XYZ file of N, CA and C in Angstrom:
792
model
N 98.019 138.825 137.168
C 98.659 137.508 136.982
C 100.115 137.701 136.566
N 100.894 137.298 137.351
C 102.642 136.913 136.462
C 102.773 136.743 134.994
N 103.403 137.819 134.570
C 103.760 137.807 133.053
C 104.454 136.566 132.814
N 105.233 135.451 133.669
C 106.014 134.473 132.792
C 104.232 133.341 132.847
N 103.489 133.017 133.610
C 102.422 132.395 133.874
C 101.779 132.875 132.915
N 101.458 134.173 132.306
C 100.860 134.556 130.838
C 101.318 134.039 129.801
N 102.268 134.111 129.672
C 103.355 133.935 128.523
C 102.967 132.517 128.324
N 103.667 131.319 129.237
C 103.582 129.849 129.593
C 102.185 129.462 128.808
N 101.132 130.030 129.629
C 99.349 130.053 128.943
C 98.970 130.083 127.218
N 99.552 131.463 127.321
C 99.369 131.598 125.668
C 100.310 130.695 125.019
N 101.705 130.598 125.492
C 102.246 129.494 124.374
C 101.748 128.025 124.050
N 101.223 127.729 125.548
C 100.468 126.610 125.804
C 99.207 126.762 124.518
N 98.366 127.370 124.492
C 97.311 127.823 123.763
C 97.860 127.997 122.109
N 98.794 128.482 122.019
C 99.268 128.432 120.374
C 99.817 127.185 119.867
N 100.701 126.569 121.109
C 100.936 125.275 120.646
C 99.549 124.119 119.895
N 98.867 124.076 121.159
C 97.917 123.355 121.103
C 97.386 123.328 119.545
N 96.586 124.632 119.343
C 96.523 125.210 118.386
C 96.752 125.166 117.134
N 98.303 125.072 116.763
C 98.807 124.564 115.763
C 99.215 123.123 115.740
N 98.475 122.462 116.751
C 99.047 121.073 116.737
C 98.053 120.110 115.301
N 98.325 119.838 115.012
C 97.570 119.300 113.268
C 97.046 117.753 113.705
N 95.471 117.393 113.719
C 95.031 115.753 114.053
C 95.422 115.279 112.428
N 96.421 114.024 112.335
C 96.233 113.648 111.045
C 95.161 112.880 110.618
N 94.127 113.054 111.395
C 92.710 112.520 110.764
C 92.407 113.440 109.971
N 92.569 114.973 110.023
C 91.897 116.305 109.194
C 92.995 116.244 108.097
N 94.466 115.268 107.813
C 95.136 115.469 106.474
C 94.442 114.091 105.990
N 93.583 113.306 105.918
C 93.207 111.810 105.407
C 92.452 112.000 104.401
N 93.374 111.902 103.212
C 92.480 111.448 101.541
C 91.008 111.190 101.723
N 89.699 112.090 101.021
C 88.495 112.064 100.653
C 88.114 110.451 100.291
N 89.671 110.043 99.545
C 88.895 108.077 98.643
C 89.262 107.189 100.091
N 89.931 107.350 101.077
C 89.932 106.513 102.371
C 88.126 106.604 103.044
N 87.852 108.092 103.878
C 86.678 108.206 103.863
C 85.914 107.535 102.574
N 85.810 108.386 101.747
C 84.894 107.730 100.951
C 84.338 105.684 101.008
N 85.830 105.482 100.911
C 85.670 103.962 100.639
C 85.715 103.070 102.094
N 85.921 103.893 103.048
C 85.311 103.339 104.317
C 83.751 103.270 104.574
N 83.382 104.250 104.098
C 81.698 104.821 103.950
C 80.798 103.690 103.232
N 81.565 103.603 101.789
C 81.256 102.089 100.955
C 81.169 101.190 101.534
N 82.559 101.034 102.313
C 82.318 99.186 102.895
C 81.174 99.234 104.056
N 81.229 100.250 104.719
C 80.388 100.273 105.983
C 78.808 100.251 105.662
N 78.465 100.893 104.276
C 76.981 100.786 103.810
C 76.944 99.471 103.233
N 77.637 98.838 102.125
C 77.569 97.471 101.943
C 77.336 96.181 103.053
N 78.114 96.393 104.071
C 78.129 95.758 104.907
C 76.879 95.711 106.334
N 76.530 97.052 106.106
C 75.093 97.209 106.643
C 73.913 96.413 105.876
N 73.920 96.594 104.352
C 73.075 95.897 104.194
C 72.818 94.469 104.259
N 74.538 93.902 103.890
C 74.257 92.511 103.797
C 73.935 91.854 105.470
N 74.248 92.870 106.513
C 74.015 92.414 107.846
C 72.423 92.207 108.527
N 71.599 93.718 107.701
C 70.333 93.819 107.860
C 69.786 92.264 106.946
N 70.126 92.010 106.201
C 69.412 90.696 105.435
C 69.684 89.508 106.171
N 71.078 89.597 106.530
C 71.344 88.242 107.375
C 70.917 88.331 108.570
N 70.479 89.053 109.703
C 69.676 89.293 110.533
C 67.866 88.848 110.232
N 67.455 89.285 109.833
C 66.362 88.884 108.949
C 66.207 87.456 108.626
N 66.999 86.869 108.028
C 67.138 85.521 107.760
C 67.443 84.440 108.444
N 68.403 85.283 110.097
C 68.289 84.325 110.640
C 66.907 83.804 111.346
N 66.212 85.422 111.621
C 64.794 85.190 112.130
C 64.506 84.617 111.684
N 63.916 84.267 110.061
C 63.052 83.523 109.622
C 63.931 81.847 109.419
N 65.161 81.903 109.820
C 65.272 80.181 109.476
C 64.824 79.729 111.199
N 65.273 80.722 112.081
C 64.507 79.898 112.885
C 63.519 79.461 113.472
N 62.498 80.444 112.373
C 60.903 79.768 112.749
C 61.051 78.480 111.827
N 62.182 78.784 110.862
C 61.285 77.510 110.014
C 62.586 76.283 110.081
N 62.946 76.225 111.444
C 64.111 75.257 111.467
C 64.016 73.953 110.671
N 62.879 73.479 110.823
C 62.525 71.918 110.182
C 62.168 72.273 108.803
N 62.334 73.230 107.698
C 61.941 73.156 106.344
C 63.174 73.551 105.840
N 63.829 72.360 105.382
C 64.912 72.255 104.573
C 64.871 73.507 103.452
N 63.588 73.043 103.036
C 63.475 73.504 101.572
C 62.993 75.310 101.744
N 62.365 75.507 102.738
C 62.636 77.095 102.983
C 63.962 77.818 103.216
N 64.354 76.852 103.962
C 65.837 77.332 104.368
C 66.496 77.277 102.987
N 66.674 76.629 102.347
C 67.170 76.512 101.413
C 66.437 78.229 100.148
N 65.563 78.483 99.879
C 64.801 79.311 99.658
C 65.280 80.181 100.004
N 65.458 80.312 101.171
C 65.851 82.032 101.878
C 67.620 82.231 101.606
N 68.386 81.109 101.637
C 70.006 81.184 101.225
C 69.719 81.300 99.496
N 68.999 81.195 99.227
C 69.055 81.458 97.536
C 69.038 83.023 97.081
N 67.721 83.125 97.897
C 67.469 84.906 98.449
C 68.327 85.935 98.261
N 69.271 85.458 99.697
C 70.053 86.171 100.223
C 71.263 85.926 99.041
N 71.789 85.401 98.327
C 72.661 84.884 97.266
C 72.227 86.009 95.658
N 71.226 86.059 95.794
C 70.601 86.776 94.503
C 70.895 87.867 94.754
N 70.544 88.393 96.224
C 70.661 90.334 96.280
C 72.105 90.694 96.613
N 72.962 89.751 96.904
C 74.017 90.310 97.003
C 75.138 90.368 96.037
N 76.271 91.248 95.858
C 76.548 91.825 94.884
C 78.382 91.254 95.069
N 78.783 90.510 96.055
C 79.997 90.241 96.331
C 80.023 88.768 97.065
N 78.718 88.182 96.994
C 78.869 86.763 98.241
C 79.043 85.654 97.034
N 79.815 85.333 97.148
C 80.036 83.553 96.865
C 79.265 82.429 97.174
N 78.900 82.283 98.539
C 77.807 81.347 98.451
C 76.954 81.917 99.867
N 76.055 81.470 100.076
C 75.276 81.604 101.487
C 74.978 80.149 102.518
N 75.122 80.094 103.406
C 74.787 78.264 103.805
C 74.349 78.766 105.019
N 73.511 77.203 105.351
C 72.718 77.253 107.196
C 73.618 75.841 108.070
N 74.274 75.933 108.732
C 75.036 75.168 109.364
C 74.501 74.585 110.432
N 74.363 73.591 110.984
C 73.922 72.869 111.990
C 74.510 73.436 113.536
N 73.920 73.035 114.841
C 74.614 73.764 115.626
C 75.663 72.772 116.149
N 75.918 71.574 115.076
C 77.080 70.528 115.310
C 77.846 70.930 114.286
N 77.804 72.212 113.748
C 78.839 72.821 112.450
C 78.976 72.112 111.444
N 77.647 71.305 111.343
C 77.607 70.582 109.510
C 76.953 71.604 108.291
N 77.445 71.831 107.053
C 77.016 73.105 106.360
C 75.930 71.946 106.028
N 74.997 71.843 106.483
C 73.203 70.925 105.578
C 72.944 72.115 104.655
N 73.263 73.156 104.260
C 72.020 74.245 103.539
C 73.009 74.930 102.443
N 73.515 74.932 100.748
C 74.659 75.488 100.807
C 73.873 76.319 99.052
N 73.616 77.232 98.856
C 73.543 78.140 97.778
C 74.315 79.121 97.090
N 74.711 79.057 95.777
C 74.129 78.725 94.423
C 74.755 76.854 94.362
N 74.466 76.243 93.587
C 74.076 74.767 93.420
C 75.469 74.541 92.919
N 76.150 75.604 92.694
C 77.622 75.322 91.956
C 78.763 74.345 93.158
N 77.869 75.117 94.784
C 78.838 74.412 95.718
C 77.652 73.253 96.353
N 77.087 73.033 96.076
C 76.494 71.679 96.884
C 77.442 70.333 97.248
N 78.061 70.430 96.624
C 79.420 68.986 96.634
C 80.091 69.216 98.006
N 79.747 70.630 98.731
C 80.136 70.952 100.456
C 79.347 71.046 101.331
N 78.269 70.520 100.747
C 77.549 70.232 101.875
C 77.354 68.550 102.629
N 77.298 68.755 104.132
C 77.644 67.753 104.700
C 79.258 67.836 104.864
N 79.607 69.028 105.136
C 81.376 69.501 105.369
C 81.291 69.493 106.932
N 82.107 69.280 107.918
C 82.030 69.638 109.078
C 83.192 70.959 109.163
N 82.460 72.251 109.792
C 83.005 73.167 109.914
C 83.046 73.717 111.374
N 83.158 72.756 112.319
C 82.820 72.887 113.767
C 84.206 73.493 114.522
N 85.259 73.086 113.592
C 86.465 73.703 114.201
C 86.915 75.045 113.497
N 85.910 75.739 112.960
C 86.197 77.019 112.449
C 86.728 77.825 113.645
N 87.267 78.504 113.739
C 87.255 79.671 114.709
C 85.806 80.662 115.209
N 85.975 81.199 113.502
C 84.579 81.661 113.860
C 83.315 81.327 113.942
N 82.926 79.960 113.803
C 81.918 79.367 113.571
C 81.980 78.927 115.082
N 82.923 78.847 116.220
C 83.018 78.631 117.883
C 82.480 79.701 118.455
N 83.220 80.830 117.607
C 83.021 82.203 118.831
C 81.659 82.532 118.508
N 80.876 82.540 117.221
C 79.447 82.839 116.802
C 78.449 82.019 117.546
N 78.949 80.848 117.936
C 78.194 79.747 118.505
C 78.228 80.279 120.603
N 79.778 80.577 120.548
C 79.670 80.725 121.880
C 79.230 81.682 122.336
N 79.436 82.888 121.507
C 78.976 84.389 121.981
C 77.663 84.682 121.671
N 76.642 83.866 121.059
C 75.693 84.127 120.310
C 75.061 85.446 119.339
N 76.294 85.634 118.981
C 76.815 87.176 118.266
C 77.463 87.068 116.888
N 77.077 88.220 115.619
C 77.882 88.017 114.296
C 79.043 87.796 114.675
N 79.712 87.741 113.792
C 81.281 87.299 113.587
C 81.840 87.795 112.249
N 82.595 88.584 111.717
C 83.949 88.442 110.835
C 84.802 88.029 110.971
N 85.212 87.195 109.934
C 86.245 85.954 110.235
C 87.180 86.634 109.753
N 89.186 86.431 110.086
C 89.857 86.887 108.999
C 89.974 85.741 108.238
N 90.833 86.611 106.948
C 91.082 85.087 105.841
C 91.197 83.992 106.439
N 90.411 82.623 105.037
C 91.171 81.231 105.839
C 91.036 80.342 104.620
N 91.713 79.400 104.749
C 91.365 78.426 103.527
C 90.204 77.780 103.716
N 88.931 77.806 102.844
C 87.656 77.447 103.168
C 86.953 75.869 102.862
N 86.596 75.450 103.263
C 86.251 73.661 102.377
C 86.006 73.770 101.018
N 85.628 74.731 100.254
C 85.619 75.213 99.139
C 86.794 74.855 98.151
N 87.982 75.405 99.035
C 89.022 74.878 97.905
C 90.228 76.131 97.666
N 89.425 77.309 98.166
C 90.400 78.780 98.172
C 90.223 79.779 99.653
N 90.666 80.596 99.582
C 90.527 81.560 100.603
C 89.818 82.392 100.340
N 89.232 82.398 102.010
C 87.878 83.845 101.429
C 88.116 84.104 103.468
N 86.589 84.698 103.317
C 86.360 85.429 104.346
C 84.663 85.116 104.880
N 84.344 84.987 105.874
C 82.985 84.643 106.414
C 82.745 85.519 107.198
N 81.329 85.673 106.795
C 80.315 86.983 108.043
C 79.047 85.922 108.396
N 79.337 85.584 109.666
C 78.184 84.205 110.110
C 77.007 85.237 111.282
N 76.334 84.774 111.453
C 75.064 85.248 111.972
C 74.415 84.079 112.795
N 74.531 83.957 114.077
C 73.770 82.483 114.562
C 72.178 82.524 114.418
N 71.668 81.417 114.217
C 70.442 81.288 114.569
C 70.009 80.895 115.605
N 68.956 82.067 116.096
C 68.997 81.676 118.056
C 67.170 82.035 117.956
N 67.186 80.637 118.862
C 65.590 80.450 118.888
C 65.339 79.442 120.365
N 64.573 80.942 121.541
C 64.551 80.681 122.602
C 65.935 80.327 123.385
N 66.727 81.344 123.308
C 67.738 81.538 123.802
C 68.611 80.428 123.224
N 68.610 79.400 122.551
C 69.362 78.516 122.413
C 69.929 78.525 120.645
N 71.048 78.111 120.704
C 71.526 78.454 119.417
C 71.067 77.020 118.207
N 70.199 77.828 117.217
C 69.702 76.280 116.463
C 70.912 76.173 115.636
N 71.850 76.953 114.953
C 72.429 77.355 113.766
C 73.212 78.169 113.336
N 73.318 78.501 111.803
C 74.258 79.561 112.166
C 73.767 79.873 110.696
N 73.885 81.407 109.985
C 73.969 81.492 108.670
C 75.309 82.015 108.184
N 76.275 81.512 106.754
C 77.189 82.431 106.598
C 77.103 82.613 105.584
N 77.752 83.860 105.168
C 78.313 84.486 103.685
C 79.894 84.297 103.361
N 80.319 83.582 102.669
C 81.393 83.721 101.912
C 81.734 84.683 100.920
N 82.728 85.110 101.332
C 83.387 85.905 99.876
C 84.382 86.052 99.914
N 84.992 86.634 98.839
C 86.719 87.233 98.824
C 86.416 88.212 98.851
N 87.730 88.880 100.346
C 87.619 90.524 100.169
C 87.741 91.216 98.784
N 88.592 90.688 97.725
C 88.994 91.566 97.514
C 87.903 91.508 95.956
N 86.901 90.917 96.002
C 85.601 91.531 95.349
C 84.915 92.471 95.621
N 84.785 92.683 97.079
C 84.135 93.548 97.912
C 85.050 95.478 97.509
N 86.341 94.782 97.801
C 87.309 96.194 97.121
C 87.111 95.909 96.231
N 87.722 95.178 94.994
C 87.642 95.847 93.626
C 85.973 96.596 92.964
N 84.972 96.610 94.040
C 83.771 97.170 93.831
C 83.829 98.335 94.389
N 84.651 98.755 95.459
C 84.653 100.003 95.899
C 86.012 100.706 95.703
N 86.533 99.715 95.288
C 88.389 100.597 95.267
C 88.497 101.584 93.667
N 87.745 100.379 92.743
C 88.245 100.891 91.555
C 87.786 101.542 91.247
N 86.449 102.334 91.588
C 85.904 103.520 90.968
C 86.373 104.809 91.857
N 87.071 104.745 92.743
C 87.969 105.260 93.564
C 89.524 106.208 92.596
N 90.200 105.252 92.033
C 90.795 105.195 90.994
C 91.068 105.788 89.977
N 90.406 106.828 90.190
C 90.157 107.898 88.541
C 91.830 108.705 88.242
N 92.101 108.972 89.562
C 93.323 109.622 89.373
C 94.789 108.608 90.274
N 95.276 108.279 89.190
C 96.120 107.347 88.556
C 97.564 107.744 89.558
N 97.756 108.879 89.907
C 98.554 109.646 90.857
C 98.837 108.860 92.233
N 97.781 108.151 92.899
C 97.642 107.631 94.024
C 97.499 105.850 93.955
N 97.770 105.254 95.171
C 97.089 103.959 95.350
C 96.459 103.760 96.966
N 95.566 102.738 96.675
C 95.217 102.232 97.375
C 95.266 100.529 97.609
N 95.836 100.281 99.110
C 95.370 98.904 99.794
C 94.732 98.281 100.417
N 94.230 97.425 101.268
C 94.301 97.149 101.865
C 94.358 96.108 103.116
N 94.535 95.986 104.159
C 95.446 94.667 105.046
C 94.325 94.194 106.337
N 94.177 93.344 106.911
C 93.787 92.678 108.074
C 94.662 93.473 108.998
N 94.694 93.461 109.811
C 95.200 93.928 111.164
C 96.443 93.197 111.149
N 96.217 91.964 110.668
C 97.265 90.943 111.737
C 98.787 90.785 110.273
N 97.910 91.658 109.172
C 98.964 91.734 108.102
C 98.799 91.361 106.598
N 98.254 90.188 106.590
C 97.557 89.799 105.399
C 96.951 90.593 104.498
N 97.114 90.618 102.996
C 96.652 91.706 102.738
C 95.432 91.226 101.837
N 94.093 92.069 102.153
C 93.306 91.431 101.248
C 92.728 92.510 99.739
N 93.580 93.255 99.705
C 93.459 94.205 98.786
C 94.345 95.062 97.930
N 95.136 94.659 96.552
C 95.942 95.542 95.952
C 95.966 95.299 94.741
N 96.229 96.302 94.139
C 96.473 96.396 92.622
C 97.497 95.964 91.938
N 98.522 95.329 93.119
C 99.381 94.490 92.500
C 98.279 93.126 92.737
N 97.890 91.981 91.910
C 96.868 91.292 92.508
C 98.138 89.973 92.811
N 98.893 90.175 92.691
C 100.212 88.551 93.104
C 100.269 89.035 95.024
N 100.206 90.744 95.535
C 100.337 90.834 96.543
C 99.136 90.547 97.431
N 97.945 90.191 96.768
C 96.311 89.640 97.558
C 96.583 88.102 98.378
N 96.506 88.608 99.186
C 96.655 86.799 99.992
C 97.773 86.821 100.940
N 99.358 87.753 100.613
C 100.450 87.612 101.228
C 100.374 88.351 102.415
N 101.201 88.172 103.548
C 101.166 88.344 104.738
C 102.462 89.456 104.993
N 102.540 90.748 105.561
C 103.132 91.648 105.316
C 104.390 91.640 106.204
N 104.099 90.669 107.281
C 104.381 90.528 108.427
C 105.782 89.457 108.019
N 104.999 88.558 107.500
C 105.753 87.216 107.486
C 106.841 86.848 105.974
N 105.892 87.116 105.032
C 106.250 87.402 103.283
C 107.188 87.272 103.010
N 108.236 86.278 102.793
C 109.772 87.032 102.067
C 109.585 87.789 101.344
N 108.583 88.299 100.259
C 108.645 89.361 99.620
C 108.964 90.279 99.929
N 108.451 90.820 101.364
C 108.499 91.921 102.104
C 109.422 92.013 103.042
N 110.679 91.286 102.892
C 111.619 91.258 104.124
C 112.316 92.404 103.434
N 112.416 92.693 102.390
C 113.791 93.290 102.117
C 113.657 94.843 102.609
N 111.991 95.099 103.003
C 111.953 96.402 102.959
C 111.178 96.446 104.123
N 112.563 97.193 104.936
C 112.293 97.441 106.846
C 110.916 98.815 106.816
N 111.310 99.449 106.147
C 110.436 100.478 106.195
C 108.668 100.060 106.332
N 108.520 99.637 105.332
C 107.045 98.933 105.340
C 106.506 98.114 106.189
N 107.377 97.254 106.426
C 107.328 96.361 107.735
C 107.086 97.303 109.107
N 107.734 98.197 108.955
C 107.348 98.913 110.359
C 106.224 100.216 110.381
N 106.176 100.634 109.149
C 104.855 101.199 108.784
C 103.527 100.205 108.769
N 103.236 99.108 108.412
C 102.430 97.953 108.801
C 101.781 97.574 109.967
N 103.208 97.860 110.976
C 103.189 97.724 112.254
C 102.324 98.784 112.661
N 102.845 100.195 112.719
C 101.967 101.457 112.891
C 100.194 101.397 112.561
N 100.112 100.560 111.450
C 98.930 100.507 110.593
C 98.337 99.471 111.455
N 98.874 98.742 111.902
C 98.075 98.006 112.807
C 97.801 98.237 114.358
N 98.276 98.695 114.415
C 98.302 98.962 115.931
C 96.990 100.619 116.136
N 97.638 101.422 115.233
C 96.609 102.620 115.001
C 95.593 103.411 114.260
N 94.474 103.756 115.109
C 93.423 103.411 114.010
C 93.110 104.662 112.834
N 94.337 105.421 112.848
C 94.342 106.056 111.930
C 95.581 107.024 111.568
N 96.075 107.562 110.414
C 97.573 108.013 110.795
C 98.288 108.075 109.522
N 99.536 108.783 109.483
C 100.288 109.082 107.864
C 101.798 108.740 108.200
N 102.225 108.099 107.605
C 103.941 107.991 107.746
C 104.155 107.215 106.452
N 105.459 107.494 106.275
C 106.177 107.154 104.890
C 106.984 105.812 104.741
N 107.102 105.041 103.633
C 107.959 103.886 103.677
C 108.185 103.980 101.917
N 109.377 103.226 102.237
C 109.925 102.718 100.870
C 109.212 101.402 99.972
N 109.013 101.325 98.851
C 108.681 99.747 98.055
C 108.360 100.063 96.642
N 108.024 98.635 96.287
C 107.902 98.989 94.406
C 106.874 100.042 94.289
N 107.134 100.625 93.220
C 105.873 101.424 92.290
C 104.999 100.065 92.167
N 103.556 100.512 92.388
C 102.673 99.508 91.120
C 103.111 99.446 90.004
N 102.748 97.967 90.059
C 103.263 97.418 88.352
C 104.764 97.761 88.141
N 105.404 98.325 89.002
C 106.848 98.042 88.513
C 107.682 97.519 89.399
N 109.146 97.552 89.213
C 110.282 96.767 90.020
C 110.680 98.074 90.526
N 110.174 99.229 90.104
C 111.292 100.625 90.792
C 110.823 100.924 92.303
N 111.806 101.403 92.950
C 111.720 101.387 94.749
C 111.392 102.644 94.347
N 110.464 103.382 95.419
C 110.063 104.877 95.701
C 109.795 104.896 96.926
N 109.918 106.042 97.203
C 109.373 106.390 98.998
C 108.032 107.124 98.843
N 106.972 106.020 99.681
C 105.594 106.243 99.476
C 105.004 107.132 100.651
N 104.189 108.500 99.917
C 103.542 109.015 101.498
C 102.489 108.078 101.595
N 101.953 107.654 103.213
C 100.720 106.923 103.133
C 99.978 107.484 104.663
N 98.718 107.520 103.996
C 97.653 107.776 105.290
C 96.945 106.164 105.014
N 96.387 105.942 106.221
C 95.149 105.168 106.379
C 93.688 104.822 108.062
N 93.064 104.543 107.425
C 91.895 104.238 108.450
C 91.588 103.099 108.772
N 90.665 102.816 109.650
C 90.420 101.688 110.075
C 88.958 101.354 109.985
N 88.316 100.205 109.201
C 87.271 100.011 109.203
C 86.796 98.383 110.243
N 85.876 98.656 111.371
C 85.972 97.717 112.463
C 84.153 97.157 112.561
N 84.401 95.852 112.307
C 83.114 95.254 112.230
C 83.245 93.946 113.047
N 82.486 93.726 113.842
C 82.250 92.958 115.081
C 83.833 92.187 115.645
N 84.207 93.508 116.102
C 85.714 93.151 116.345
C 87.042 93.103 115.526
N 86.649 92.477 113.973
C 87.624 92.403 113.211
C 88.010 94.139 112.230
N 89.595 94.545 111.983
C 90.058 95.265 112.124
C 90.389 95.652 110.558
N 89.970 96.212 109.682
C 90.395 96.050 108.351
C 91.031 97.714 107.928
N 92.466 97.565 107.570
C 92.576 99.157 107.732
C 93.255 99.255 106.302
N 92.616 100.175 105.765
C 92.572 101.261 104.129
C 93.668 101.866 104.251
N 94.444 101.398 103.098
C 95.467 102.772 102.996
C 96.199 103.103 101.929
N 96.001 104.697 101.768
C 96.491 105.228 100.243
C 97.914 105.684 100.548
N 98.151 105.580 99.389
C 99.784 105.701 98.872
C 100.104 106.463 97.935
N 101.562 107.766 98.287
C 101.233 108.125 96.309
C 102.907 108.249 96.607
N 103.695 107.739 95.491
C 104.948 107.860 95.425
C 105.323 109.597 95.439
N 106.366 110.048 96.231
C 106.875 111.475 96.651
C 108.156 111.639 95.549
């Protein structure tokens, strides 16, 4: 074989070689706390699956239905309320008794309460302002009995119960942070808690600093990856340049991506 065609080969081969996936440099507490949300979220899916079976044998018993959203409200460790929605998107079914004053809400122009209905498939909603009164997040489940959709079940919560259950024991070493954002920017997770709710994209907070804004961008677009930006320290006003990796955790379409930070 031609020594420059050898040469070409092997450099080809060493390059490759030393080429580094930044999935193999990604912080143990990203994994880790992707692992968390993904087992949490298994379970509360296996129950709401389950439940929808049984509301739709028992479509006509208010009071079972009602029974089984109490259920499902007791074992879980981050839901706000549980409800059974009509397939005209009226919440009739709404548990713990603290929100009953929303039931008889019409929620037919939800987004996700359309696509759950149309696709006859779960749904994660991103944030929204809820009839409730604040912003949260919904994981709906239709109820389908003989191909036809009777219903729907959902869980409310705020993400960022769901993180502060998996973020903060994360946390031990004080060196690092963690966030994290919706796809589309919003962030539903930080230890600054004034930055929970703001939009990364849009924020005047966040205009002043191009860097982040376009690291955001990166973070959304890819589902995993390390690049650096400028912004406050937690808890303070001082600017630092932050290294950051993060991942992407993806549940029936919707895009939620983790990401640690440690000032350089």
């Amino acid at each position: 074989m031609n020594k420059s065609i050898l040469f070409a080969t092997a450099l080809l081969v060493g390059l490759t070689a030393c080429k580094k996936d930044p999935l193999d440099s990604i912080p143990a507490e990203l994994t880790n706390a992707r692992e968390s949300l993904a087992a949490s979220f298994t379970t509360l899916n296996n129950d709401m699956a389950g439940a929808a079976s049984y509301v739709a044998s028992n479509i006509n018993d208010t009071a079972a239905i009602r029974t089984k959203m109490l259920e499902l409200f007791n074992k879980s460790i981050f839901a706000v309320e549980f409800a059974f929605i009509s397939p005209q998107g009226i919440m009739q079914v709404i548990e713990p008794s603290v929100y009953h004053p929303s039931q008889g809400a019409d929620i037919s122009g939800q987004a996700h309460v359309i696509k759950a209905f149309q696709t006859k498939a779960p749904v994660l909603s991103s944030t929204f302002l809820a009839v409730e009164g604040f912003y949260a997040a919904v994981d709906i489940h239709p109820v389908i009995g003989n191909g036809q959709v009777l219903g729907g079940i959902t869980c409310l919560f705020l993400p960022e119960t769901i993180f502060n259950n998996i973020m903060i024991p994360l946390l031990k070493d004080q060196s690092f942070e963690l966030w994290a954002m919706e796809k589309g920017g919003t962030m539903l997770y930080n230890q600054d808690a004034d930055e929970i709710g703001r939009n990364i994209f849009t924020d005047a907070l966040y205009q002043p600093f191009p860097e982040l804004i376009a690291a955001a961008n990166r973070i959304a677009d890819e589902a995993y990856g390390e690049t650096t930006y400028s912004y406050f320290k937690t808890g303070t006003t001082n600017v630092v340049v932050k290294k950051t990796y993060w991942l992407t955790y993806s549940l029936f379409g919707m895009e939620w991506k983790l990401v640690w930070v440690k000032p350089e």
